[in-house]
CSV table of C-alpha atoms and ligand atoms in Angstrom, one decimal:
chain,number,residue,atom,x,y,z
A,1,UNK,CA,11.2,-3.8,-7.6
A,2,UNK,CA,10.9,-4.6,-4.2
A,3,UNK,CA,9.1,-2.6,-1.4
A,4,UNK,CA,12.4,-2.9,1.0
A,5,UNK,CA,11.1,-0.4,3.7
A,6,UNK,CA,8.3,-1.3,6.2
A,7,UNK,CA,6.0,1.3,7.9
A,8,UNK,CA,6.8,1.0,11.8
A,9,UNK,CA,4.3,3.7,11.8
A,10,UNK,CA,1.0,2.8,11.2
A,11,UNK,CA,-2.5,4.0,10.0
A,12,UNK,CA,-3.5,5.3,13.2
A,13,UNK,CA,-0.4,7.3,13.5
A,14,UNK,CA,-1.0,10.1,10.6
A,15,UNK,CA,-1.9,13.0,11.5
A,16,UNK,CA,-5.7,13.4,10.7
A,17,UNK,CA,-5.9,15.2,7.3
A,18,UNK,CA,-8.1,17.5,8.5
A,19,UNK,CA,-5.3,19.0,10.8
A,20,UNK,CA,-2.7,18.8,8.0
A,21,UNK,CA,-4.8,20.6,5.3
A,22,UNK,CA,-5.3,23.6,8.2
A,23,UNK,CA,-1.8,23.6,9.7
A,24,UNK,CA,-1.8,27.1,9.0
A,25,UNK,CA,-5.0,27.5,11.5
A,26,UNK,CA,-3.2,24.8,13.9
A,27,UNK,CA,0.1,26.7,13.9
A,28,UNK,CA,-1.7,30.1,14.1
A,29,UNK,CA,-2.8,28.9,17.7
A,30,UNK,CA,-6.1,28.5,16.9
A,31,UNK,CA,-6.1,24.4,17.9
A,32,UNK,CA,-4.5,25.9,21.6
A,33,UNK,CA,-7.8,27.7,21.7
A,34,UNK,CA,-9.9,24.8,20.6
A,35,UNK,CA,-11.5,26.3,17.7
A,36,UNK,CA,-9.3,23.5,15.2
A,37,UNK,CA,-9.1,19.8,16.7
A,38,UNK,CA,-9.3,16.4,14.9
A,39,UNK,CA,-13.1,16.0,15.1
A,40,UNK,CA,-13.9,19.7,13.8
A,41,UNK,CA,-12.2,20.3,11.3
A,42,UNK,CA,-13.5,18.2,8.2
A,43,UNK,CA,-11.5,17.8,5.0
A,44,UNK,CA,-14.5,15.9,3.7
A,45,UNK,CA,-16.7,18.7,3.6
A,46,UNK,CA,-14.6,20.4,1.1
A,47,UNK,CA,-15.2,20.4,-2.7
A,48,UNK,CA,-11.8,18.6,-4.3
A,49,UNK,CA,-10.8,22.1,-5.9
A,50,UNK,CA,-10.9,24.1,-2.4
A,51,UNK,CA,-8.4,20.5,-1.4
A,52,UNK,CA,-5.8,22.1,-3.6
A,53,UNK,CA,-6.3,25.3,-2.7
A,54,UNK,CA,-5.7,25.2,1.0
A,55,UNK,CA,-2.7,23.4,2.2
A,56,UNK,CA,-1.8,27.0,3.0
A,57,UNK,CA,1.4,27.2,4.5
A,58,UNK,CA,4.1,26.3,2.6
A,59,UNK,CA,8.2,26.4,2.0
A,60,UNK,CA,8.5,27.1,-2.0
A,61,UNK,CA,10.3,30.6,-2.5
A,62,UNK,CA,9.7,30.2,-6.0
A,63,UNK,CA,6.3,31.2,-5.2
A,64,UNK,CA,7.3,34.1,-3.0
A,65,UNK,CA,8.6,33.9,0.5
A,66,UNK,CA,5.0,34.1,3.0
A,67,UNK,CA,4.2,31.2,3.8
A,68,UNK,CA,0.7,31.4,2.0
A,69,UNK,CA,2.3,32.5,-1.2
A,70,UNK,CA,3.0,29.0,-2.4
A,71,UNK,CA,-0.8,28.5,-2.2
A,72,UNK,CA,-1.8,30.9,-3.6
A,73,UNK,CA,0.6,31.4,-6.7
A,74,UNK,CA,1.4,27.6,-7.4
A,75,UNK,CA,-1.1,26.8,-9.2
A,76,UNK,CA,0.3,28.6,-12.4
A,77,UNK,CA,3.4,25.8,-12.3
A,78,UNK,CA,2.7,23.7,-15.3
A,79,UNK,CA,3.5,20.5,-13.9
A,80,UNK,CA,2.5,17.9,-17.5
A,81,UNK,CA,4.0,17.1,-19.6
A,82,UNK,CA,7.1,17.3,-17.5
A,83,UNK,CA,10.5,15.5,-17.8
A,84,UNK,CA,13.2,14.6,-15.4
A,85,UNK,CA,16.9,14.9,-16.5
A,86,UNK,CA,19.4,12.2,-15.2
A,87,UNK,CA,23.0,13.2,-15.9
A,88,UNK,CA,26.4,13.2,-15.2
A,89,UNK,CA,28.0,9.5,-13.5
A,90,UNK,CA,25.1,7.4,-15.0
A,91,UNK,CA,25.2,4.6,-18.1
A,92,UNK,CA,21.9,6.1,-19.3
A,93,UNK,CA,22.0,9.8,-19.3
A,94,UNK,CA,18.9,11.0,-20.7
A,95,UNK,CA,15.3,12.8,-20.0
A,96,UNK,CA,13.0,11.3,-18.0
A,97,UNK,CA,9.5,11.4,-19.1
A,98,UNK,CA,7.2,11.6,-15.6
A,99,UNK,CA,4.5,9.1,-17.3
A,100,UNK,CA,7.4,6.8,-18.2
A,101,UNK,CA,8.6,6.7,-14.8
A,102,UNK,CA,5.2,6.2,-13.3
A,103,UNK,CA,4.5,4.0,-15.4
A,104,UNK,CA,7.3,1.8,-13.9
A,105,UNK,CA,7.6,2.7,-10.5
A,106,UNK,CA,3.7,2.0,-9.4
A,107,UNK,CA,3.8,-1.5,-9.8
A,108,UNK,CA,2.4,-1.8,-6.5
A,109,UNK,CA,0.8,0.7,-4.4
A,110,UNK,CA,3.0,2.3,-1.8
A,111,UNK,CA,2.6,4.6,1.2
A,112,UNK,CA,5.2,6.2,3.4
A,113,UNK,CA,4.4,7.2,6.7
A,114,UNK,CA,7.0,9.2,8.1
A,115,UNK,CA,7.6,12.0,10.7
A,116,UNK,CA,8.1,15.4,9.6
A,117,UNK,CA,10.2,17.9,11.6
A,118,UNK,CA,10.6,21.4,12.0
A,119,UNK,CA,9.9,23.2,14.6
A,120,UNK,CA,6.5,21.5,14.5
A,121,UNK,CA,6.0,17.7,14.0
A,122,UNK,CA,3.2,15.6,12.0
A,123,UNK,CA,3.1,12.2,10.5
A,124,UNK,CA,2.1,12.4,7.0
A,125,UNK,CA,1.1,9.6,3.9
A,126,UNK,CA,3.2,10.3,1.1
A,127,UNK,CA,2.9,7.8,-2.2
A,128,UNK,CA,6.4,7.5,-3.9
A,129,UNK,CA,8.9,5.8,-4.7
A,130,UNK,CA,12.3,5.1,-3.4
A,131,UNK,CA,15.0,7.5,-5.0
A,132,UNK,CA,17.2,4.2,-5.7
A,133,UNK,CA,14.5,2.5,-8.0
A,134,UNK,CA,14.5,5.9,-10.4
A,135,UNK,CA,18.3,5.9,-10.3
A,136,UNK,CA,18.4,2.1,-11.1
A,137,UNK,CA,16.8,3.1,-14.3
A,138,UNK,CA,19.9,5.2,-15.4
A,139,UNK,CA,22.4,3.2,-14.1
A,140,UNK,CA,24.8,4.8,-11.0
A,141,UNK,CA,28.3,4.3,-12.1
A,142,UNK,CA,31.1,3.2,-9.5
A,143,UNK,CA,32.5,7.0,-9.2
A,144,UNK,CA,29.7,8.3,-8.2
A,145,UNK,CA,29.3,9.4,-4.7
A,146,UNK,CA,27.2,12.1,-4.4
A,147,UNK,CA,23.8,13.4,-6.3
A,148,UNK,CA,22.5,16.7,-6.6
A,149,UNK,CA,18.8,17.7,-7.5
A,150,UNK,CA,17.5,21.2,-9.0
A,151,UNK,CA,14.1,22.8,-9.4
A,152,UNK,CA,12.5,23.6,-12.2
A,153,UNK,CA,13.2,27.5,-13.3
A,154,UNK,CA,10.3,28.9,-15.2
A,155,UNK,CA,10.4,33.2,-14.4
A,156,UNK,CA,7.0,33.3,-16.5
A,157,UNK,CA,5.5,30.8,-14.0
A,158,UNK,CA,7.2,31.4,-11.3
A,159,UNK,CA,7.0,35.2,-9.3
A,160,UNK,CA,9.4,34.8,-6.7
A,161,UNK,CA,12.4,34.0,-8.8
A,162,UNK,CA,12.4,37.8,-9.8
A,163,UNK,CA,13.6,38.6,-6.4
A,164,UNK,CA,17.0,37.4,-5.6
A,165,UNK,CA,15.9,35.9,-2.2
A,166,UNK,CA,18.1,32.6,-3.4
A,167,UNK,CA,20.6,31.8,-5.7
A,168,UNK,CA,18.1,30.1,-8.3
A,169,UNK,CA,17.6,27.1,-9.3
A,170,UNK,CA,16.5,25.6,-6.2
A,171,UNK,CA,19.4,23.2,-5.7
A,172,UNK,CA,19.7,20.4,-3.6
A,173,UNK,CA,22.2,17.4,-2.5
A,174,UNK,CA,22.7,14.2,-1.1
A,175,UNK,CA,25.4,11.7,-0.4
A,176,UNK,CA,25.1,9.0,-2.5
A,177,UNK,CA,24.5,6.6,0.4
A,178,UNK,CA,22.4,8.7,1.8
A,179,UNK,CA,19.9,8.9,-1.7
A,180,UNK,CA,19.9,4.9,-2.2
A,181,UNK,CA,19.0,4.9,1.5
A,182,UNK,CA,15.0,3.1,1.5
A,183,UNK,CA,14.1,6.0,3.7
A,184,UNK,CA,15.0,7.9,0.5
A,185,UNK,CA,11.3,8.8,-1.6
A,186,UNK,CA,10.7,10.7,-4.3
A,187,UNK,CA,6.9,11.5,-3.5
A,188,UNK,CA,4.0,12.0,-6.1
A,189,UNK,CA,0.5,12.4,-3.8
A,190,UNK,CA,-0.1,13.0,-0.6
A,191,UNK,CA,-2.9,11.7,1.3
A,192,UNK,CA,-3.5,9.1,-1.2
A,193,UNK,CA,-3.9,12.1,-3.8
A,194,UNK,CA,-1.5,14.1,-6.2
A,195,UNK,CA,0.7,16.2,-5.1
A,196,UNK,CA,-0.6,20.1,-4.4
A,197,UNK,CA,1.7,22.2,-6.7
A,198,UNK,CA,2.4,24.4,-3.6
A,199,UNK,CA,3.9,20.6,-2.5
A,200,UNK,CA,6.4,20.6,-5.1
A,201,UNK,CA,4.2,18.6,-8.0
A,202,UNK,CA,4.9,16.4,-9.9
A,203,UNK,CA,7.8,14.9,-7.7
A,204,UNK,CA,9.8,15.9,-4.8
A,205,UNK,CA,12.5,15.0,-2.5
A,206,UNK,CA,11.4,13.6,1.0
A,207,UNK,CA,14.3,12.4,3.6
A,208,UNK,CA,12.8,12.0,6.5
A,209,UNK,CA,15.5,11.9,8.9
A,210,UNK,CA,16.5,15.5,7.6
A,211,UNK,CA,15.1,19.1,8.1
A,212,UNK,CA,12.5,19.9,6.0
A,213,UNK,CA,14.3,22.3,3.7
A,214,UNK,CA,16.3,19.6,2.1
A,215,UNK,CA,13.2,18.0,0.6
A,216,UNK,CA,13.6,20.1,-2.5
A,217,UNK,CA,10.7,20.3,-4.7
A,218,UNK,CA,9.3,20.1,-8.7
A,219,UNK,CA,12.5,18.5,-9.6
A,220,UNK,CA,13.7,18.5,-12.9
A,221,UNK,CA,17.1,17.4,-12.7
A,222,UNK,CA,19.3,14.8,-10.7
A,223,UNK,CA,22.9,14.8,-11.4
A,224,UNK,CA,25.3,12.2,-9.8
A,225,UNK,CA,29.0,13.1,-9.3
A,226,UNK,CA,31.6,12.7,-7.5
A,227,UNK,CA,32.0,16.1,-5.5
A,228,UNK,CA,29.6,17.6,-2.6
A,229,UNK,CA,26.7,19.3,-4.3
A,230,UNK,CA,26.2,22.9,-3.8
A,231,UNK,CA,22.7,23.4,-2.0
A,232,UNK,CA,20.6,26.6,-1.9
A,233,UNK,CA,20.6,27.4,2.0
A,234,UNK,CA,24.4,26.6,2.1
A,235,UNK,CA,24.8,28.7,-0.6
A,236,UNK,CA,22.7,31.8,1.2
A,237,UNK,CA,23.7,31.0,4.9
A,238,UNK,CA,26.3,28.2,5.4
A,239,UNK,CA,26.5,29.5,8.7
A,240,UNK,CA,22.9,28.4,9.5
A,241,UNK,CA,22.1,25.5,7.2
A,242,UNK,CA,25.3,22.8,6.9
A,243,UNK,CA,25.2,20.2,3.7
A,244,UNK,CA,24.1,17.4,6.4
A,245,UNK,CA,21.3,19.0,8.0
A,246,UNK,CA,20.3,15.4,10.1
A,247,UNK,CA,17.4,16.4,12.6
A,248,UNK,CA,19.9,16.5,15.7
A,249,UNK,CA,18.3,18.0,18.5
A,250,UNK,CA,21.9,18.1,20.9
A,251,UNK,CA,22.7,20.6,17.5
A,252,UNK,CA,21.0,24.3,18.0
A,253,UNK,CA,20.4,26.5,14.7
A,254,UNK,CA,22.4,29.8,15.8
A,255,UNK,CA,19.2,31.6,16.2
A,256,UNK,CA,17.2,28.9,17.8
A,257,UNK,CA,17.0,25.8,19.7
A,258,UNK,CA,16.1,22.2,18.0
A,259,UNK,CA,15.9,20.1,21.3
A,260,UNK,CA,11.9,19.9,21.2
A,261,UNK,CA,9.1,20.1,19.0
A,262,UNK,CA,5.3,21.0,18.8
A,263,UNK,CA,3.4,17.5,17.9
A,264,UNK,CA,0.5,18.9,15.9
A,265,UNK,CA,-2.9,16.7,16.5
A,266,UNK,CA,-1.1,15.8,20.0
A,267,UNK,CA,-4.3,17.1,22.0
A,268,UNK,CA,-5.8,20.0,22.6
A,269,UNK,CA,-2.8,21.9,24.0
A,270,UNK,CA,-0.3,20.4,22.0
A,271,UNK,CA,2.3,20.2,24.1
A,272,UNK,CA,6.1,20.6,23.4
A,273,UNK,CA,8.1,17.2,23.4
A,274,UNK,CA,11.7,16.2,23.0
A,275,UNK,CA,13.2,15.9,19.2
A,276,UNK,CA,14.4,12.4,18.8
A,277,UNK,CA,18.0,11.8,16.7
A,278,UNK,CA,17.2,11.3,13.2
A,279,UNK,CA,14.0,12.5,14.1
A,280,UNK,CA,13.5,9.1,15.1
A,281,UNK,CA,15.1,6.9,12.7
A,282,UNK,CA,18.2,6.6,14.1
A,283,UNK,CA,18.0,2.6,14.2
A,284,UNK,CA,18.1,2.6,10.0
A,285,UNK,CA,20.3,5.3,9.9
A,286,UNK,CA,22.9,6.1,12.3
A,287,UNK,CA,25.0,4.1,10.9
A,288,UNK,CA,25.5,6.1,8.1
A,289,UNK,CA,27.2,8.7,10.1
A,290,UNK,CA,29.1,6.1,12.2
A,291,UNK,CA,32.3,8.4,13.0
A,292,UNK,CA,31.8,11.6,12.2
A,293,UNK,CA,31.1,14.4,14.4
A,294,UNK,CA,27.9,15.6,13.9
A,295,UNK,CA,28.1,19.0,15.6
A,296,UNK,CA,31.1,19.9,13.0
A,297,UNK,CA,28.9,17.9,10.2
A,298,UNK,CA,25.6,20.0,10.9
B,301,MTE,N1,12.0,23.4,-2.8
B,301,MTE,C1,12.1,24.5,-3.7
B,301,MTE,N2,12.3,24.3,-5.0
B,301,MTE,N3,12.0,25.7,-3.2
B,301,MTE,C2,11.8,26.0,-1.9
B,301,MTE,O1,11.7,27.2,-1.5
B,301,MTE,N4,11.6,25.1,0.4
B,301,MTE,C3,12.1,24.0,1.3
B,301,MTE,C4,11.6,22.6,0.8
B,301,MTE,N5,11.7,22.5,-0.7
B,301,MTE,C5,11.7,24.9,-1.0
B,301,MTE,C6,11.8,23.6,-1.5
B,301,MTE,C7,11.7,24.2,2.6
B,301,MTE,S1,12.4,25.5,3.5
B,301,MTE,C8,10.8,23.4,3.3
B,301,MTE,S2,10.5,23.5,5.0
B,301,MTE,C9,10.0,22.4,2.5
B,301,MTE,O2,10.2,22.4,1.1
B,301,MTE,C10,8.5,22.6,2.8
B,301,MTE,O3,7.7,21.5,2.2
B,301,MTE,P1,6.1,21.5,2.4
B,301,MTE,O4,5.6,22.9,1.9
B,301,MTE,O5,5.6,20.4,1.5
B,301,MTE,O6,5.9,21.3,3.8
């Protein structure tokens, strides 16, 4: 299978590890003060256990909803074996093993650098593969158009699903052109290592010219069809979070502007700076969108 995406970001890009593994510290402030900057803090200093333990700030309500709950609960979430359903508009329904997959995706080795936006930015190193290389294997039919993705549901491992925060499973969707889009991963490691479980091991969604939220994680299913998915923050707010959810920074979340962004590792002060349209990928993907209104489409 062919690598068809090439990093335009390079190396030198990435946001030092060091400031990803302590975003909470960074996003706390402290790097404003100077007490966290690129040269002081030192990922390799730590032992490779305390490396799982502390990416510490973290999006998986599964886990509970503060943002160091993910950390700290996570690690319960077991992630082998672990199988990956393929269902629905596909020649080869079936259950995925994860080894199986691996074992045929990591024929050479791959890196992603992409931008990550929220109301923060980073460039981070994922290792993947591209969504459309997995759904090769089963075989999209021609009525397909959309696919949806869940989370694994496991109450025993899991102590945020007792509270009815979200509709649970986690649930996710994509356009189909959207998902065989190169841009499209389904991540395994970070940093040149396995996913954290607070990260959403052993596979997870990344679409990097979307809000961070759609990147669902632990995935155990991926259904195509040939309806708009249902996804969780739709489902809770549809006021707030639209089925699109393109970085757009001419579109405002009702509670808050997303015209500009913290760059973390940007200096010492890091400074505000504009969001770009497709969080900056609008040359390989615009054209997806070619006619729509985007405002109504958020
Ligand atoms: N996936 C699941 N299953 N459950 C979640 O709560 N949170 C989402 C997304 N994927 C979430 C999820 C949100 S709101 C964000 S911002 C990202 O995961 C955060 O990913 P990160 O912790 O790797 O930065």
């Amino acid at each position: 299978m062919a690598h068809r995406w090439t990093n335009r970001l390079q190396a030198a890009d990435v946001t030092p590890e060091a400031l990803w593994l302590n975003r909470r510290a960074v996003l706390g402030g402290l790097a404003g003060l100077g007490l966290v900057g690129a040269g002081s803090a030192r990922a390799d200093a730590l032992e490779p256990n305390a490396w799982e333990d502390i990416t510490r700030y973290n999006n998986y309500y599964e886990f509970g909803t503060d943002k160091g709950d993910p950390a700290r609960n996570a690690r319960m979430l077991t992630t082998a074996p672990w199988t990956v359903r393929i269902d629905g508009l596909v020649d080869r329904p079936g259950d995925y093993d994860f080894a199986d997959i691996m074992a045929q995706m990591t024929i050479e080795e791959r890196i992603y650098r992409f931008r990550c936006v929220e109301a923060w930015s980073m460039v981070v190193p994922w290792n993947g593969f591209e969504l459309a290389d997995l759904l090769a294997l089963a075989g999209v039919q021609a009525g397909a158009t959309h696919v949806a993705f869940e989370t694994v549901l496991r109450p025993d491992e899991m102590p945020g699903v007792r509270y009815p925060v979200l509709d649970w499973p986690y649930v996710e969707g994509l356009r189909l052109d959207e998902a065989m889009h190169p841009l499209t991963i389904m991540a395994t490691g970070i940093y040149g290592r396995d996913l954290p479980n607070q990260n959403g091991a052993p596979l997870r969604l990344v679409v990097p010219w979307k809000y961070g939220f759609k990147s669902i994680k632990s995935v155990v299913r991926i259904t195509l069809t040939d309806k708009e998915p249902p996804t969780s923050w739709n489902k809770a707010n549809a006021r707030e979070y639209g089925f699109y959810s393109n970085v757009n920074p001419e579109v405002d979340h009702p509670r808050w502007s997303q015209a500009t962004e913290r760059r973390i590792g940007g200096g010492l002060f890091s400074s505000r700076v504009p969001t770009l349209m497709f969080n900056g990928y609008a040359e390989e993907v615009a054209g997806l969108y070619t006619g729509m209104d985007l405002k109504a489409n958020f």
